[in-house]
Coordinates of N, CA and C in Angstrom, one line a residue:
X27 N 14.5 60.9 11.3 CA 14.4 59.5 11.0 C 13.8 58.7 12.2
X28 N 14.4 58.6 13.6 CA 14.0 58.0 14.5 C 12.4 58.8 15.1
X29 N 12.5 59.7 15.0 CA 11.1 60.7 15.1 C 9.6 59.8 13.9
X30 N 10.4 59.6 13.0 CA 8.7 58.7 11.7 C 9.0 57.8 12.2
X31 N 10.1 56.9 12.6 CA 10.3 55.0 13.2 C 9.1 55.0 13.9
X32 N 9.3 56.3 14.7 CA 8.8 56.1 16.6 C 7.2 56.5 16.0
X33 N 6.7 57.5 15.4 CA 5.1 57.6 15.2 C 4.3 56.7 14.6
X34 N 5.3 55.4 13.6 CA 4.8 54.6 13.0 C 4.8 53.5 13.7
X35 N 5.5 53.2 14.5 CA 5.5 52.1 15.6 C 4.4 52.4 16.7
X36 N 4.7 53.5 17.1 CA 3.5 54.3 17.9 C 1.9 54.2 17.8
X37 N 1.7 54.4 16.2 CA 0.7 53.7 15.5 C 0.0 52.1 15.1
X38 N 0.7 52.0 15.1 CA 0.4 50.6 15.2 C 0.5 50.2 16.8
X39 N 1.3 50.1 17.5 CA 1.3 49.8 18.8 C 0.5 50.6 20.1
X40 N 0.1 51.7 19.5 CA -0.5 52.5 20.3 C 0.1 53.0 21.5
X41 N -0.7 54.2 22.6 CA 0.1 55.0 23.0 C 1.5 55.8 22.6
X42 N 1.6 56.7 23.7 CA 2.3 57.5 23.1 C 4.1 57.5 22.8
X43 N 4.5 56.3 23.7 CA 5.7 55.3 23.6 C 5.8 53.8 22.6
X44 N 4.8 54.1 22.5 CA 4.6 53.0 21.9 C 5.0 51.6 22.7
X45 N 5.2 50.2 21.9 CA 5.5 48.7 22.8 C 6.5 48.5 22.8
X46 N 7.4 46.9 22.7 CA 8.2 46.9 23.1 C 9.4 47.4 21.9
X47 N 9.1 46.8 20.7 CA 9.5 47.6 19.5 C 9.8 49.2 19.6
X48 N 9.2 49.8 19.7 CA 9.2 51.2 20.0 C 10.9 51.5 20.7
X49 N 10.8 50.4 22.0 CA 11.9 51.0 22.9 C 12.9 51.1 22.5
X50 N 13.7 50.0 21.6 CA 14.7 50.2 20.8 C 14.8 51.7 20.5
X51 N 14.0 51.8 19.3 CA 14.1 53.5 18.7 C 14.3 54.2 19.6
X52 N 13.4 54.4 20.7 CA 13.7 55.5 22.2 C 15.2 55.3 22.4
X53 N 15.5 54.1 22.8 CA 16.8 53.7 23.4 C 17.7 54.4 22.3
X54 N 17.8 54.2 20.9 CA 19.2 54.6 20.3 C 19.0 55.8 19.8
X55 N 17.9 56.5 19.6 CA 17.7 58.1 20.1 C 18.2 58.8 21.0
X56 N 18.2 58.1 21.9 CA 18.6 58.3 23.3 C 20.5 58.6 23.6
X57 N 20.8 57.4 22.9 CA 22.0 57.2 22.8 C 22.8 58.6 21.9
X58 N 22.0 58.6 20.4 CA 22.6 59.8 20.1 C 22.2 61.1 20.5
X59 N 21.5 61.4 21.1 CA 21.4 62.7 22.0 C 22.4 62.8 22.9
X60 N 22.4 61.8 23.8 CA 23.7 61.7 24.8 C 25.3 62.0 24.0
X61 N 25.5 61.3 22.6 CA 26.9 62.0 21.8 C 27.0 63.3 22.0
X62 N 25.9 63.6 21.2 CA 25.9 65.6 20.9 C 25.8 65.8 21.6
X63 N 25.7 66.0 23.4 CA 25.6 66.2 24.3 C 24.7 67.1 24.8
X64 N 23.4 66.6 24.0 CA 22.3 66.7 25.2 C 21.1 66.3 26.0
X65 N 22.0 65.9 27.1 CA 21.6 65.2 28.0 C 19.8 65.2 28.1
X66 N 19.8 66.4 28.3 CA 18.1 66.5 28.8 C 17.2 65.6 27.6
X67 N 17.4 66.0 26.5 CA 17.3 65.2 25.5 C 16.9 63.7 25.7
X68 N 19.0 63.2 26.0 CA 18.8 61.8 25.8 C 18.1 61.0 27.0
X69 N 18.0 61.8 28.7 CA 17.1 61.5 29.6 C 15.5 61.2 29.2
X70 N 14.8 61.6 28.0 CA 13.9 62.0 28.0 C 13.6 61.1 26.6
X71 N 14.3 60.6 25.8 CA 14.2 59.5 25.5 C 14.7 58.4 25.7
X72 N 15.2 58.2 26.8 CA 15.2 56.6 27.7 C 14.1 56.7 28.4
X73 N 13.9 57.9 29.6 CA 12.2 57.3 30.0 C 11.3 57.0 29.3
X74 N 11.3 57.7 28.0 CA 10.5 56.6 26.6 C 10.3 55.6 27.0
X75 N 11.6 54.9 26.6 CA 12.5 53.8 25.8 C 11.7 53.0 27.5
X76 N 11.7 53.6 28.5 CA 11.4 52.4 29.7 C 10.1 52.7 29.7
X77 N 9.6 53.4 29.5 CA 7.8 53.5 29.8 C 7.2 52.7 28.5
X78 N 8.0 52.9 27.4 CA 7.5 51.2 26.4 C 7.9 50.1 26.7
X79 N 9.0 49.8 27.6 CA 9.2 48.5 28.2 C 10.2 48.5 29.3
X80 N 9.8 48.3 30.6 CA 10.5 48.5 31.1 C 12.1 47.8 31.9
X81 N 11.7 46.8 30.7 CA 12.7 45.5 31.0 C 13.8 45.5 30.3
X82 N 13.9 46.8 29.4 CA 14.4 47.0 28.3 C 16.0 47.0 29.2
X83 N 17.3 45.9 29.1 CA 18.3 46.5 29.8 C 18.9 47.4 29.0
X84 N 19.3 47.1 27.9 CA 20.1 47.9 26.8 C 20.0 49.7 27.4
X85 N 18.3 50.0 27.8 CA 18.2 51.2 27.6 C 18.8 51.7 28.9
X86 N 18.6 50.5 30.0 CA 18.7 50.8 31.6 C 20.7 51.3 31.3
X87 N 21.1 50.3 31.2 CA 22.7 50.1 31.1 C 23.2 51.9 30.0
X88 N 22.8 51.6 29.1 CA 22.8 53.0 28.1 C 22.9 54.3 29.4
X89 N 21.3 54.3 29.7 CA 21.3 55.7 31.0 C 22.0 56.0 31.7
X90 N 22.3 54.6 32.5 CA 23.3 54.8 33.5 C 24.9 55.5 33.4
X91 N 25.1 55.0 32.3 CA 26.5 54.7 31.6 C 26.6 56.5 31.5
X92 N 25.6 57.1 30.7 CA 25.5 58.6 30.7 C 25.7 58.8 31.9
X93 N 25.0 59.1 32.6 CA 25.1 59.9 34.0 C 26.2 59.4 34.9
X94 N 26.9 58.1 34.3 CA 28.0 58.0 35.3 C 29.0 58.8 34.5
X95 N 28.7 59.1 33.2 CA 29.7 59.8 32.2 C 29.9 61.0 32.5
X96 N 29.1 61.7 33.1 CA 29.0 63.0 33.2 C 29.0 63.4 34.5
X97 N 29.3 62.3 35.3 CA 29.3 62.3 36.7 C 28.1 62.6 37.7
X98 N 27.3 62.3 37.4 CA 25.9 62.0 37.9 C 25.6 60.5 38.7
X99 N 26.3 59.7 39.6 CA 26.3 59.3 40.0 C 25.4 58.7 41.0
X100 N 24.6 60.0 41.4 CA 23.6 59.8 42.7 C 22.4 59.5 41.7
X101 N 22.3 59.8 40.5 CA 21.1 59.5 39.4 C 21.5 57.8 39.2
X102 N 22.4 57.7 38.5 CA 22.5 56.5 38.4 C 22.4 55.3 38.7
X103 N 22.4 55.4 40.6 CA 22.2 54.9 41.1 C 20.8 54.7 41.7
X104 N 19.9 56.0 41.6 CA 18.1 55.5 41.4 C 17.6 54.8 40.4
X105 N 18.1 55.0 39.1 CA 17.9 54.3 38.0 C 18.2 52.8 38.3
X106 N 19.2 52.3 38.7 CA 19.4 51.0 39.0 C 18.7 50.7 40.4
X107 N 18.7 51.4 41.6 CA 18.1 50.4 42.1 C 16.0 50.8 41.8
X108 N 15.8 51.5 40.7 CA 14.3 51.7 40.3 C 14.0 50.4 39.8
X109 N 15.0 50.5 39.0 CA 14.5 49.2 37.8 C 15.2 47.7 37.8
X110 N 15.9 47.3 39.0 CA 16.5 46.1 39.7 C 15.0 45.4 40.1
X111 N 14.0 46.2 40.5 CA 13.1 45.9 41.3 C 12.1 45.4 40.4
X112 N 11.7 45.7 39.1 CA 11.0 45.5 37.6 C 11.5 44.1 37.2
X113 N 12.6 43.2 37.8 CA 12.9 42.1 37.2 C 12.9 41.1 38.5
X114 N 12.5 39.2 37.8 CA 12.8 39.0 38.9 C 14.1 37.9 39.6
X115 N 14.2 37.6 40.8 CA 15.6 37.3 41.2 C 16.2 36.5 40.2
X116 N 17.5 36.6 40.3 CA 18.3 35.2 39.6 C 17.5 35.4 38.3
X117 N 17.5 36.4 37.5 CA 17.5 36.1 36.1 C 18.5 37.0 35.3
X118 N 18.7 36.3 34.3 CA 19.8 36.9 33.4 C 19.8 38.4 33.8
X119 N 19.2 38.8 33.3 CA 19.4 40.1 33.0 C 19.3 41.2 34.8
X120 N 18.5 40.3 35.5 CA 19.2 41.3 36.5 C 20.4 40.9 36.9
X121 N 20.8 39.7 36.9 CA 22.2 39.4 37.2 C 23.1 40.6 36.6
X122 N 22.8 40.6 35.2 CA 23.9 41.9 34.3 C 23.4 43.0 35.0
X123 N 22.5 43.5 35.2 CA 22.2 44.9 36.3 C 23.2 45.1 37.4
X124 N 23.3 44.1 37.9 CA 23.4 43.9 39.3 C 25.3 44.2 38.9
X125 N 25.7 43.5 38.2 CA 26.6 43.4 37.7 C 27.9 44.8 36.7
X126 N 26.8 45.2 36.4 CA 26.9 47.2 36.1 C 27.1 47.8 37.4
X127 N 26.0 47.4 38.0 CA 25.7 48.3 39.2 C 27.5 48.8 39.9
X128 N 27.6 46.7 40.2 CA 28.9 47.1 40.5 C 30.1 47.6 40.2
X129 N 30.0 47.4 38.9 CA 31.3 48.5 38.0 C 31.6 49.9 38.0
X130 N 29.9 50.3 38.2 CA 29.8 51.8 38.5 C 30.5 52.5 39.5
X131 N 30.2 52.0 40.4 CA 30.9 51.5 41.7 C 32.2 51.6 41.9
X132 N 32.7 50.6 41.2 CA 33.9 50.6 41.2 C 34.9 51.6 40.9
X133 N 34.4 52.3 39.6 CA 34.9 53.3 38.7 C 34.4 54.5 39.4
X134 N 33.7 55.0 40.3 CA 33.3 56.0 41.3 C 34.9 56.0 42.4
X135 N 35.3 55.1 42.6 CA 36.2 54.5 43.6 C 35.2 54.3 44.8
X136 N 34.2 53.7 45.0 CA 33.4 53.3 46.5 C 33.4 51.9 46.2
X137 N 34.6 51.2 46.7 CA 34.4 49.7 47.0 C 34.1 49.2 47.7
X138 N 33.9 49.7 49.2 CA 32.6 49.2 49.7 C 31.3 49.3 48.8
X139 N 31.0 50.3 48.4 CA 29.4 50.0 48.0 C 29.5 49.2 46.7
X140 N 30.6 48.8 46.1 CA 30.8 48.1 45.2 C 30.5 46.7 45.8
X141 N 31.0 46.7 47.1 CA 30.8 45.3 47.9 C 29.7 44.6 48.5
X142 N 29.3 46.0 48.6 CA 27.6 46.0 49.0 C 26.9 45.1 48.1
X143 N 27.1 46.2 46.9 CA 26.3 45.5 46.0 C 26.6 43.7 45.2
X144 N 27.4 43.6 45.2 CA 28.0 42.1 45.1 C 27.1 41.5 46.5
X145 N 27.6 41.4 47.5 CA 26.8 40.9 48.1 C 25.4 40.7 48.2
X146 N 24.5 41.8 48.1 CA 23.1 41.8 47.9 C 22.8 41.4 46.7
X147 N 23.6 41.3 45.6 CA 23.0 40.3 44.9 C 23.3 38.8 45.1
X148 N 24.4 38.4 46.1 CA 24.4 37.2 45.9 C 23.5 36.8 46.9
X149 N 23.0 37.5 47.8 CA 22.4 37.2 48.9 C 20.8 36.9 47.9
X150 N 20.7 37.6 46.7 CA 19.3 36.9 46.6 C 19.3 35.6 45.7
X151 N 20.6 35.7 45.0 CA 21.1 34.7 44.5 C 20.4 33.1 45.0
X152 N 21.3 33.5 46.3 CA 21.3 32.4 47.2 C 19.8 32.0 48.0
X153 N 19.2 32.9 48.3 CA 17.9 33.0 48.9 C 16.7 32.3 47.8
X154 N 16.8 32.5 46.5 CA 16.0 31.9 45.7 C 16.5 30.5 45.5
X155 N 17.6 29.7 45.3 CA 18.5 28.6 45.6 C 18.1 28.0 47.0
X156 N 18.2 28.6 47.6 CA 17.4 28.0 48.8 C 16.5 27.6 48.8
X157 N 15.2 28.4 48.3 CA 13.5 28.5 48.4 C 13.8 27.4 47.3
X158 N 14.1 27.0 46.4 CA 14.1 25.9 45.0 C 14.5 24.4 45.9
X159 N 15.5 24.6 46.8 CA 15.6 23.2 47.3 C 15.4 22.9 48.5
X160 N 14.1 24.2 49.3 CA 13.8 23.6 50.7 C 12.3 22.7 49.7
X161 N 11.6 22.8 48.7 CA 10.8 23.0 47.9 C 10.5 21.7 47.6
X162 N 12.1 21.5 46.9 CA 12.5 19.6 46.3 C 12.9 18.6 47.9
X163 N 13.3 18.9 48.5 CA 13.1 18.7 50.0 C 11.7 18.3 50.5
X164 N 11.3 18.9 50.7 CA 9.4 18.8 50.7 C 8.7 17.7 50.2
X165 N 9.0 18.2 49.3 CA 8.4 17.0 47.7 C 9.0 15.5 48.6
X166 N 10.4 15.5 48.2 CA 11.1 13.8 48.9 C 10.7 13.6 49.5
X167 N 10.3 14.3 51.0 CA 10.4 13.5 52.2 C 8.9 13.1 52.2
X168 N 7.7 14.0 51.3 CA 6.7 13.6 51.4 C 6.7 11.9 50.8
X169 N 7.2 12.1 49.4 CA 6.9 10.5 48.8 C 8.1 9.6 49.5
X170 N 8.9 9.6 50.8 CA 9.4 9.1 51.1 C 8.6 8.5 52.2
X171 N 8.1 9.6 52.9 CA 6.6 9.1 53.8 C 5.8 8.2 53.6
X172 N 5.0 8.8 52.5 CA 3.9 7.6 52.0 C 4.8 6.4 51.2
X173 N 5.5 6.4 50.5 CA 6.6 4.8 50.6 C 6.6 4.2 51.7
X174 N 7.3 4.6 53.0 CA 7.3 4.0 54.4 C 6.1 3.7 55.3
X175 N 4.8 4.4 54.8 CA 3.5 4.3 55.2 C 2.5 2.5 54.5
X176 N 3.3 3.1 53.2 CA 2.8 1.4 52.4 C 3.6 0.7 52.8
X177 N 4.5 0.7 53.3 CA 5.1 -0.8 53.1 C 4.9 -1.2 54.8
X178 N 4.2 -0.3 55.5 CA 3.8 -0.5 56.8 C 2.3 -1.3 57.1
X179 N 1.9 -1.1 55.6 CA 0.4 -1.8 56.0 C 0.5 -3.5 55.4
X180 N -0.5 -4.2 56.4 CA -0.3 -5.7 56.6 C -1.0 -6.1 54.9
X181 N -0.7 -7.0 54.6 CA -1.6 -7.7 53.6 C -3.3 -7.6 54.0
X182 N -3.9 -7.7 53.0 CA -5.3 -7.5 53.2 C -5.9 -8.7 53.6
X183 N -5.6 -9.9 53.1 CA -5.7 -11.2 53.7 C -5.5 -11.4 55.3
X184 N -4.4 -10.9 55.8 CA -4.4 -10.6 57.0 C -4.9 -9.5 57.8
X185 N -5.3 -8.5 56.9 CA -6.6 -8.2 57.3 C -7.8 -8.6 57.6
X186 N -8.0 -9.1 56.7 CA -9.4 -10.2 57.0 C -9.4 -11.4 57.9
X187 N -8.5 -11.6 58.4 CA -8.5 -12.6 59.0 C -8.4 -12.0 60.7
X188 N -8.0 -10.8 60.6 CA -8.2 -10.2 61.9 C -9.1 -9.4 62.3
X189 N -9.9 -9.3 61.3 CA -11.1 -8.6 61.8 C -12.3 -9.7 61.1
X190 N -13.6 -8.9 61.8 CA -14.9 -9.7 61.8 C -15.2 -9.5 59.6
X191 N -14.9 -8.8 59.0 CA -15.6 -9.1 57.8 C -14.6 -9.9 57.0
X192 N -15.6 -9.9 55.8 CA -15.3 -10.9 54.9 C -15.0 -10.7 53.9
X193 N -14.6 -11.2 52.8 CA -13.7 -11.0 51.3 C -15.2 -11.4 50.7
X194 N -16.3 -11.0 49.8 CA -17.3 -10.9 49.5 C -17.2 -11.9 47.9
X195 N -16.5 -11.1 47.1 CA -16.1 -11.6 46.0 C -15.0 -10.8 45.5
X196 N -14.2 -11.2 44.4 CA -12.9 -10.6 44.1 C -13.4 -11.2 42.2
X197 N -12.9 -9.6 41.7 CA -13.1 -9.6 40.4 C -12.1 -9.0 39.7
X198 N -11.7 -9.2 38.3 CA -10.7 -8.3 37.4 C -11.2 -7.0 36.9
X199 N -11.1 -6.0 37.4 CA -12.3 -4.7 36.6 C -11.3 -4.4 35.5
X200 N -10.5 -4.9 34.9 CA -9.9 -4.4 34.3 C -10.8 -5.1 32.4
X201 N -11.4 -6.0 32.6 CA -12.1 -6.1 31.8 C -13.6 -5.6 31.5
X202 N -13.8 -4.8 32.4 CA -15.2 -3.7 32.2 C -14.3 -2.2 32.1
X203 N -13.1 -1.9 31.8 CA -12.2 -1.0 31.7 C -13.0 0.1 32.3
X204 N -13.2 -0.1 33.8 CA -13.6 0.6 34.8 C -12.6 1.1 36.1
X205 N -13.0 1.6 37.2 CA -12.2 2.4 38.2 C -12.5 1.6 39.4
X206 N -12.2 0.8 40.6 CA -12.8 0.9 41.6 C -12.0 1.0 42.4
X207 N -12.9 2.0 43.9 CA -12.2 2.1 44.9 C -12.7 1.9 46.1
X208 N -12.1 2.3 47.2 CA -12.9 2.1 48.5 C -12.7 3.1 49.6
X209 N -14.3 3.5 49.4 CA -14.0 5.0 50.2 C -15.6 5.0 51.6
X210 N -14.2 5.2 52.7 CA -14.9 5.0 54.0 C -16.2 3.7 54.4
X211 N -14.8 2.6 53.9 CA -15.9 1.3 53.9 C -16.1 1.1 52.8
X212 N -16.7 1.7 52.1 CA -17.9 1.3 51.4 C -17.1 1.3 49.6
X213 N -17.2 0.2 49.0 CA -17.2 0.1 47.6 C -17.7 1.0 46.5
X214 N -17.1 1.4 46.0 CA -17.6 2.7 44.9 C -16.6 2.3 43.6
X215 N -17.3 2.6 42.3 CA -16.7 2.0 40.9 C -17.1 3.1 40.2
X216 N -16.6 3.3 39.1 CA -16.8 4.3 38.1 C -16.7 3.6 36.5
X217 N -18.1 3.4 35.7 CA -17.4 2.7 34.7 C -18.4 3.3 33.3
X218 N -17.3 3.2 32.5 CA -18.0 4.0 31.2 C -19.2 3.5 30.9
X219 N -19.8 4.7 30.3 CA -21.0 4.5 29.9 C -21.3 3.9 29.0
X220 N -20.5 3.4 28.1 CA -20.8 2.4 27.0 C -20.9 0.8 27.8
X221 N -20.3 0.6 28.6 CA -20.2 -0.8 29.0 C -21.5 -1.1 29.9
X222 N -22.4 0.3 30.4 CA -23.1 0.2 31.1 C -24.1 0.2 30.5
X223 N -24.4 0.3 29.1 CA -25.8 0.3 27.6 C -25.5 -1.1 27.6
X224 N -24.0 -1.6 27.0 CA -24.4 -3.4 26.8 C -24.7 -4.5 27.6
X225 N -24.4 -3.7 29.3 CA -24.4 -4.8 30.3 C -26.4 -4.8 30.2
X226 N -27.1 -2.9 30.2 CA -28.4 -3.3 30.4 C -29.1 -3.8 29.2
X227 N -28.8 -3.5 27.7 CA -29.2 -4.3 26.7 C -29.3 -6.1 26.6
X228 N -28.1 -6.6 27.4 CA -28.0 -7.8 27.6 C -29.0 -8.2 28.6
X229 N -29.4 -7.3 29.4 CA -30.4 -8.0 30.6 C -32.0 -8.1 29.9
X230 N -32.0 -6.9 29.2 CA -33.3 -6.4 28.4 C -34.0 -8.0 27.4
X231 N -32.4 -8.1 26.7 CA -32.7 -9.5 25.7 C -32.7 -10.4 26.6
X232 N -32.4 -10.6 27.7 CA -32.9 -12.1 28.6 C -33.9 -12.3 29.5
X233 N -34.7 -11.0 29.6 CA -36.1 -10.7 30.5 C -37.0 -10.8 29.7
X234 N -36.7 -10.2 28.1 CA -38.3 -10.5 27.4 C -38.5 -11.6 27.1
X235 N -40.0 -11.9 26.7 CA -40.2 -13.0 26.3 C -40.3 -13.4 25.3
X236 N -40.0 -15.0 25.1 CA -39.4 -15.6 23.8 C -40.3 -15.6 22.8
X237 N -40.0 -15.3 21.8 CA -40.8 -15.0 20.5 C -41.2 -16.4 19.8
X238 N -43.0 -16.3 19.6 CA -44.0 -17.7 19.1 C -43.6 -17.7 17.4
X239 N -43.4 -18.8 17.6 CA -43.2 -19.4 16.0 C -44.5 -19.4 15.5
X240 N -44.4 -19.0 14.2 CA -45.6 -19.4 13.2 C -46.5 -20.4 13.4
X241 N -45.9 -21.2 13.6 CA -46.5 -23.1 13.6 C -47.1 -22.7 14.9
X242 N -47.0 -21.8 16.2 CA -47.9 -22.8 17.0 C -48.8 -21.1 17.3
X243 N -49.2 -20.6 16.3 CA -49.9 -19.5 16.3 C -51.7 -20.2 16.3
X244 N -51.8 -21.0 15.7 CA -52.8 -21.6 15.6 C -53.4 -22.5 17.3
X245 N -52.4 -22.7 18.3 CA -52.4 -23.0 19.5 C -53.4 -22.6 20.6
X246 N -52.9 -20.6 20.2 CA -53.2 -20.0 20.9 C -54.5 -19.1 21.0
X247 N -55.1 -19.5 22.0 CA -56.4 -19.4 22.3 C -56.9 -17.8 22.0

């Protein structure tokens, strides 16, 4: 039964593990090989089960669990730290890895390396918690800067009054629903193109010339 799952999934998903669908089936293949006890077997349908996905924990936790069952211990422990490294920090699911890891551990009787591993995971715990709020840190002190930078500059009227230029003219652009700024001196504006057809149509109709009435057609020479 899991044999047609896996060629029909296989089929459709292609390759020879098929995707992530696939892993399941690997994974609880895997699982019943490991009952009837054979191992080689159920080894050989979890590396399936992780070469169709290798994020698959169910399958990772499953493997482990065998070889710590059977006292395989030094295996167990490549599988976990193989596939610790496939996920990344501070997420669910490596936390539960990390979290096996240690139990393994435990139930081996090595509480140091039970402790080990607690701590190396909290050490990345804490390392990405760090990197997130040297990050927000950054951010603040920047818009805390430029806050304390504006409120450092004089009125512009007192600008002008301390230096040699002059206030030219002052307009609302907000009624040509345009942009303007001022870049290295010099005045620069950005404004849609529709306002810029009626401003030149409007100049068009006030340059030509004014259209002769009927009546004084007879005038003109």
């Amino acid at each position: 039964i899991f044999q047609q799952g896996i060629w029909a999934c296989a089929s459709l998903s292609g390759g020879k593990s098929g995707g992530h669908k696939c892993a399941r089936l690997w994974q609880a293949w895997g699982v019943l090989e490991a009952r009837e006890g054979d191992y080689a077997a159920a080894r050989r349908c979890f590396n399936r089960a992780l070469d169709a996905d290798n994020r698959n924990v169910a399958t990772i936790t499953a493997w482990t669990r065998m070889e710590e069952d059977i006292g395989n211990f030094e295996d167990a422990r490549h599988i976990f730290e193989r596939c610790l490294k496939q996920f990344p920090a501070s997420s669910n699911e490596k936390i539960a890895l990390w979290r096996s890891y240690e139990i393994m551990e435990q139930h081996a009787g090595n509480i140091s390396a039970a402790q080990e591993i607690y701590r190396r995971s909290m050490g990345e715990s804490f390392a990405v918690r760090d990197d997130t709020d040297l990050v927000a840190d950054s951010v603040g002190l920047k818009l805390e800067e430029e806050t304390k930078q504006e409120k450092l500059l004089p009125p512009m009227t007192e600008v002008l009054k301390k230096s040699k230029e002059m206030e030219v003219s002052r307009w609302d652009a907000s009624s040509m629903r345009g942009e303007v700024w001022l870049n290295d001196g010099s005045i620069e504006g950005k404004v849609p193109p529709s306002v810029i057809e009626k401003n030149n149509n409007k100049k068009k109709r006030s340059n030509s010339p004014s259209s002769v009435s009927p009546s004084d057609e007879g005038s003109l020479p």
